[in-house]
Amino acid sequence: MYYIGVVGSFAFAISGALVAMNKKLDPFGILIVAFVTAVGGGTLRDVLIEGRNIFWMEDPSYIYFILAGAVCAMIFQDKLDRFRTSLLLFDTIGLALFSVAGVQIGLTFDFPYIICIILGVITGAFGGVSRDILVNEIPIIFQKEIYATISSVGASIYIVLYHFGFSRLLTEIIPILTIILLRIFVVYKEIMLPSIYKNDETVDEEEW
Amino acid sequence: MYYIGVVGSFAFAISGALVAMNKKLDPFGILIVAFVTAVGGGTLRDVLIEGRNIFWMEDPSYIYFILAGAVCAMIFQDKLDRFRTSLLLFDTIGLALFSVAGVQIGLTFDFPYIICIILGVITGAFGGVSRDILVNEIPIIFQKEIYATISSVGASIYIVLYHFGFSRLLTEIIPILTIILLRIFVVYKEIMLPSIYKNDETVDEEEW
Amino acid sequence: MYYIGVVGSFAFAISGALVAMNKKLDPFGILIVAFVTAVGGGTLRDVLIEGRNIFWMEDPSYIYFILAGAVCAMIFQDKLDRFRTSLLLFDTIGLALFSVAGVQIGLTFDFPYIICIILGVITGAFGGVSRDILVNEIPIIFQKEIYATISSVGASIYIVLYHFGFSRLLTEIIPILTIILLRIFVVYKEIMLPSIYKNDETVDEEEW
């Protein structure tokens, strides 16, 4: 569980740094966006759970992994210059690992399954949403990539595997891979959820 | 008190779904906006009160009422198509019920009256503010409808009635009706608070 | 420690009221922005620290100092009409005092130094960030004034002085003065952090 959190923080820190560098922020600004992206979801989860300490305050080693992620992104900016692909990759890894981590922590507190799934989505998605609010973008969650939908699918699969007593390893690996593959598939195929609007041709794209 | 919370959640969920549908979000996006609108204020209140669990994590039945509100809004979108009127109605019901619920919970924790009033305003207004930040609108709180002012008037009336020992029913009904009638009156009459600026004719409306 | 918090709240309330008046909000809107600016950072800090009550809920006297600050700003708006200078002054005083208060509270909870510095930056910077999000501005933290960098420098100086056992007075005064002087110096000299981008001449300023 610790490794899932650390690798997820590292990946989200890179995704935050990439967005910040794309906006030409200064190094300290990059660090802040990386930090908020990496800890945002888990911090909201821990604030909501009465009696639980904030994970990065209890174990400051997370902070150094986040710092490492941000520094890596700055050093390897040439290698990462295909911005959209790099961002998608690291953002998706963070989403997958944190969604699973959120469900796991919900289960250790004996919350009902529906709450565990919501905690998974919050942990996975809120960091990216905070990042996008900070840099004043439309949150990626509302774009057609159906970010949070995929997180909730992965969290629900975790709950099903857990409920039927699958091994710990499978229960972790299957939702993580599902989220990663599903997101990449959805982004490349430009799939969207079915529309509920009757006359979609009148949608005014300019509004966004 | 439970019914006030449930009906308020249902009404705010509809208001959130209406705003999301007006922005043409997909069904899952609508669900998220409905959820954030309905639980935003009460969640912030419960986070601020040390030792209190988050209401919808302690009692997940709220989640199903919120889901029902969002689904109703999607199904009856034709009936609700006079967007501004429908939004005003459900948003106002949610504001009234949640403002009262916030004050009540503050009183059960023996906070001073001023804190109870602030908790009422937070509970009533923060869901709508979150909704508007999520969909990247200027928060409705800062438009001329003086959203939060009305919430604080209702919360203050509750405190006065409570202080002088009125019956529980009256203490709940009078502030709820006051908030609903006041808001509808203010919106239709386009009343604003008196200006404190000396040369208001120079206000640049375009700025907004 | 109490006086630092009270004077900081008063200064931040003025800064919030100034921004709100610059946006021509009504008196109640001004009050809300002043309140959020003054309590935002400390509230987030207290929410993050498990077992700590929110400072203004435990001691409502803060609310009256914030009210006083907002009213002062409204009354003396003619005197404060050089908007940028007044805002810089009060915002900087609030930043300095709250950064120090955040570190001090972290130390009383025996957090590691790195967490105390982060709590200082959160306490100092988050109120101003909330203010700017509320009125839909690009947060000042990302402008060239390197707001949070200065807060973290001050917080780090506090930790160094504390670690080496300097007197309480010096440990408080030196970081406060450093933050104030550094920020004024940086704003007037228009200093920025060194760029990490190779071809800065291509930065598209219009993007902001």
Short mmCIF file of N, CA and C in Angstrom, two decimals, chain A residues 20-30 32-33 35 43 46-47 49-54 56-58 60 63-64 74 77-78 133-136, chain C residues 47-50 111-112 114-115 118-119 122 129 133 136-139 141-143 146 148-149 152 193-200 202-203 207-208:
data_model
loop_
_atom_site.label_atom_id
_atom_site.label_comp_id
_atom_site.label_asym_id
_atom_site.label_seq_id
_atom_site.Cartn_x
_atom_site.Cartn_y
_atom_site.Cartn_z
N ALA A 20 2.50 22.90 -15.08
CA ALA A 20 3.05 24.18 -14.62
C ALA A 20 4.11 24.69 -15.60
N MET A 21 4.94 23.79 -16.13
CA MET A 21 5.97 24.22 -17.08
C MET A 21 5.34 24.64 -18.39
N ASN A 22 4.23 23.97 -18.74
CA ASN A 22 3.51 24.37 -19.96
C ASN A 22 2.97 25.79 -19.82
N LYS A 23 2.70 26.20 -18.57
CA LYS A 23 2.23 27.57 -18.29
C LYS A 23 3.38 28.51 -17.99
N LYS A 24 4.61 28.01 -18.10
CA LYS A 24 5.83 28.82 -17.89
C LYS A 24 5.93 29.39 -16.48
N LEU A 25 5.48 28.65 -15.48
CA LEU A 25 5.65 29.11 -14.10
C LEU A 25 7.12 29.05 -13.71
N ASP A 26 7.48 29.78 -12.65
CA ASP A 26 8.87 29.74 -12.18
C ASP A 26 9.07 28.46 -11.35
N PRO A 27 10.34 28.12 -11.01
CA PRO A 27 10.59 26.82 -10.35
C PRO A 27 9.77 26.61 -9.09
N PHE A 28 9.60 27.66 -8.27
CA PHE A 28 8.83 27.47 -7.05
C PHE A 28 7.35 27.25 -7.36
N GLY A 29 6.85 27.94 -8.36
CA GLY A 29 5.47 27.70 -8.80
C GLY A 29 5.28 26.28 -9.29
N ILE A 30 6.27 25.76 -10.02
CA ILE A 30 6.22 24.37 -10.49
C ILE A 30 6.13 23.42 -9.31
N ILE A 32 5.01 24.03 -6.31
CA ILE A 32 3.70 24.11 -5.64
C ILE A 32 2.65 23.33 -6.41
N VAL A 33 2.60 23.51 -7.73
CA VAL A 33 1.59 22.79 -8.51
C VAL A 33 1.84 21.29 -8.42
N PHE A 35 3.20 19.69 -5.93
CA PHE A 35 2.82 19.28 -4.59
C PHE A 35 1.30 19.15 -4.46
N THR A 43 -5.18 14.24 0.50
CA THR A 43 -5.42 15.15 1.62
C THR A 43 -6.91 15.35 1.84
N ASP A 46 -8.21 12.27 3.54
CA ASP A 46 -7.84 12.16 4.95
C ASP A 46 -8.56 13.20 5.80
N VAL A 47 -8.87 14.36 5.22
CA VAL A 47 -9.64 15.37 5.95
C VAL A 47 -11.07 14.86 6.19
N ILE A 49 -12.03 11.76 6.51
CA ILE A 49 -12.11 10.63 7.43
C ILE A 49 -11.74 11.10 8.84
N GLU A 50 -12.75 11.23 9.67
CA GLU A 50 -12.54 11.67 11.05
C GLU A 50 -11.58 10.72 11.76
N GLY A 51 -10.57 11.26 12.39
CA GLY A 51 -9.65 10.42 13.15
C GLY A 51 -8.45 9.93 12.37
N ARG A 52 -8.34 10.34 11.11
CA ARG A 52 -7.18 9.92 10.31
C ARG A 52 -6.26 11.12 10.08
N ASN A 53 -4.96 10.91 10.30
CA ASN A 53 -4.00 11.98 10.04
C ASN A 53 -3.77 12.12 8.54
N ILE A 54 -3.37 13.33 8.13
CA ILE A 54 -3.05 13.58 6.73
C ILE A 54 -1.78 12.79 6.39
N TRP A 56 0.75 12.84 4.29
CA TRP A 56 2.09 13.42 4.10
C TRP A 56 2.56 14.18 5.34
N MET A 57 1.66 14.43 6.29
CA MET A 57 2.10 15.04 7.54
C MET A 57 2.57 13.96 8.50
N GLU A 58 1.97 12.78 8.39
CA GLU A 58 2.39 11.69 9.25
C GLU A 58 3.70 11.08 8.76
N PRO A 60 6.55 12.32 6.25
CA PRO A 60 7.05 13.35 5.34
C PRO A 60 7.88 12.80 4.18
N ILE A 63 6.97 13.87 0.77
CA ILE A 63 7.36 15.20 0.27
C ILE A 63 8.62 15.10 -0.59
N TYR A 64 9.54 14.21 -0.18
CA TYR A 64 10.79 14.11 -0.94
C TYR A 64 10.57 13.41 -2.28
N MET A 74 11.62 18.85 -14.45
CA MET A 74 12.35 20.04 -14.90
C MET A 74 13.61 19.64 -15.67
N GLN A 77 12.92 17.98 -19.23
CA GLN A 77 11.85 18.62 -20.00
C GLN A 77 12.00 18.42 -21.50
N ASP A 78 13.23 18.26 -21.97
CA ASP A 78 13.42 18.00 -23.40
C ASP A 78 12.85 16.64 -23.79
N ILE A 133 -7.66 23.74 -11.49
CA ILE A 133 -8.23 24.97 -10.93
C ILE A 133 -7.11 25.98 -10.65
N LEU A 134 -5.99 25.49 -10.07
CA LEU A 134 -4.86 26.37 -9.74
C LEU A 134 -4.34 27.11 -10.97
N VAL A 135 -4.21 26.39 -12.08
CA VAL A 135 -3.69 27.06 -13.27
C VAL A 135 -4.82 27.58 -14.15
N ASN A 136 -6.07 27.57 -13.56
CA ASN A 136 -7.19 28.26 -14.18
C ASN A 136 -7.63 27.67 -15.50
N VAL C 47 -7.59 22.52 9.78
CA VAL C 47 -8.27 21.34 9.27
C VAL C 47 -7.26 20.21 9.07
N LEU C 48 -6.07 20.57 8.60
CA LEU C 48 -5.05 19.55 8.32
C LEU C 48 -4.48 18.93 9.60
N ILE C 49 -4.48 19.71 10.70
CA ILE C 49 -3.91 19.20 11.95
C ILE C 49 -5.00 18.46 12.72
N GLU C 50 -4.94 17.14 12.71
CA GLU C 50 -5.91 16.30 13.42
C GLU C 50 -5.90 16.66 14.90
N PHE C 111 5.58 18.67 14.83
CA PHE C 111 5.78 18.17 13.48
C PHE C 111 7.25 18.34 13.08
N PRO C 112 7.72 17.52 12.13
CA PRO C 112 9.08 17.73 11.61
C PRO C 112 9.20 19.13 10.98
N ILE C 114 10.17 20.27 8.14
CA ILE C 114 9.67 20.48 6.77
C ILE C 114 8.15 20.68 6.77
N ILE C 115 7.45 19.95 7.65
CA ILE C 115 5.99 20.11 7.75
C ILE C 115 5.65 21.49 8.33
N ILE C 118 5.91 24.02 5.62
CA ILE C 118 4.75 23.93 4.73
C ILE C 118 3.52 24.53 5.40
N LEU C 119 3.33 24.26 6.70
CA LEU C 119 2.18 24.85 7.42
C LEU C 119 2.29 26.37 7.44
N ILE C 122 1.27 27.52 3.96
CA ILE C 122 -0.18 27.37 3.80
C ILE C 122 -0.92 28.47 4.56
N VAL C 129 -4.68 33.25 -1.80
CA VAL C 129 -5.05 32.43 -2.96
C VAL C 129 -6.57 32.27 -3.04
N ILE C 133 -9.10 33.30 -6.03
CA ILE C 133 -9.99 32.35 -6.70
C ILE C 133 -11.43 32.84 -6.61
N ASN C 136 -12.09 35.34 -8.96
CA ASN C 136 -11.81 34.82 -10.30
C ASN C 136 -10.60 35.46 -10.98
N GLU C 137 -9.63 35.79 -10.17
CA GLU C 137 -8.36 36.29 -10.70
C GLU C 137 -7.36 35.15 -10.78
N ILE C 138 -6.34 35.31 -11.61
CA ILE C 138 -5.21 34.40 -11.51
C ILE C 138 -4.62 34.59 -10.12
N PRO C 139 -4.48 33.50 -9.31
CA PRO C 139 -3.93 33.69 -7.97
C PRO C 139 -2.61 34.45 -8.01
N ILE C 141 -0.24 34.26 -6.26
CA ILE C 141 0.88 33.39 -5.97
C ILE C 141 1.66 33.05 -7.24
N PHE C 142 0.96 33.09 -8.39
CA PHE C 142 1.62 32.70 -9.63
C PHE C 142 2.09 33.89 -10.43
N GLN C 143 1.91 35.07 -9.85
CA GLN C 143 2.44 36.21 -10.56
C GLN C 143 3.89 36.38 -10.16
N ILE C 146 6.35 36.29 -6.58
CA ILE C 146 6.85 35.12 -5.86
C ILE C 146 6.47 35.13 -4.37
N ALA C 148 4.71 32.94 -2.47
CA ALA C 148 4.93 31.78 -1.61
C ALA C 148 6.42 31.52 -1.38
N THR C 149 7.24 31.87 -2.34
CA THR C 149 8.68 31.72 -2.16
C THR C 149 9.14 32.52 -0.95
N SER C 152 8.09 30.99 2.30
CA SER C 152 8.89 29.83 2.69
C SER C 152 10.27 30.24 3.15
N LEU C 193 12.15 34.85 -10.04
CA LEU C 193 13.04 33.71 -9.92
C LEU C 193 13.68 33.45 -11.28
N PRO C 194 14.91 32.92 -11.28
CA PRO C 194 15.56 32.64 -12.56
C PRO C 194 14.72 31.66 -13.37
N SER C 195 14.71 31.86 -14.66
CA SER C 195 13.90 31.00 -15.53
C SER C 195 14.60 29.67 -15.76
N ILE C 196 13.80 28.62 -15.93
CA ILE C 196 14.40 27.33 -16.26
C ILE C 196 14.14 26.99 -17.72
N TYR C 197 13.54 27.94 -18.45
CA TYR C 197 13.18 27.64 -19.84
C TYR C 197 14.28 28.12 -20.77
N LYS C 198 14.54 27.34 -21.80
CA LYS C 198 15.69 27.63 -22.64
C LYS C 198 15.47 28.81 -23.55
N ASN C 199 14.28 28.86 -24.15
CA ASN C 199 14.04 29.96 -25.09
C ASN C 199 12.87 30.81 -24.59
N ASP C 200 13.18 31.64 -23.60
CA ASP C 200 12.12 32.38 -22.94
C ASP C 200 11.50 33.43 -23.84
N THR C 202 10.15 33.09 -26.42
CA THR C 202 8.94 32.61 -27.08
C THR C 202 7.73 32.53 -26.14
N VAL C 203 7.93 32.92 -24.87
CA VAL C 203 6.80 32.85 -23.94
C VAL C 203 5.66 33.73 -24.44
N GLU C 207 -1.23 34.29 -23.25
CA GLU C 207 -1.86 33.11 -22.69
C GLU C 207 -2.51 33.41 -21.33
N TRP C 208 -1.94 34.29 -20.58
CA TRP C 208 -2.48 34.66 -19.26
C TRP C 208 -3.57 35.70 -19.39
#
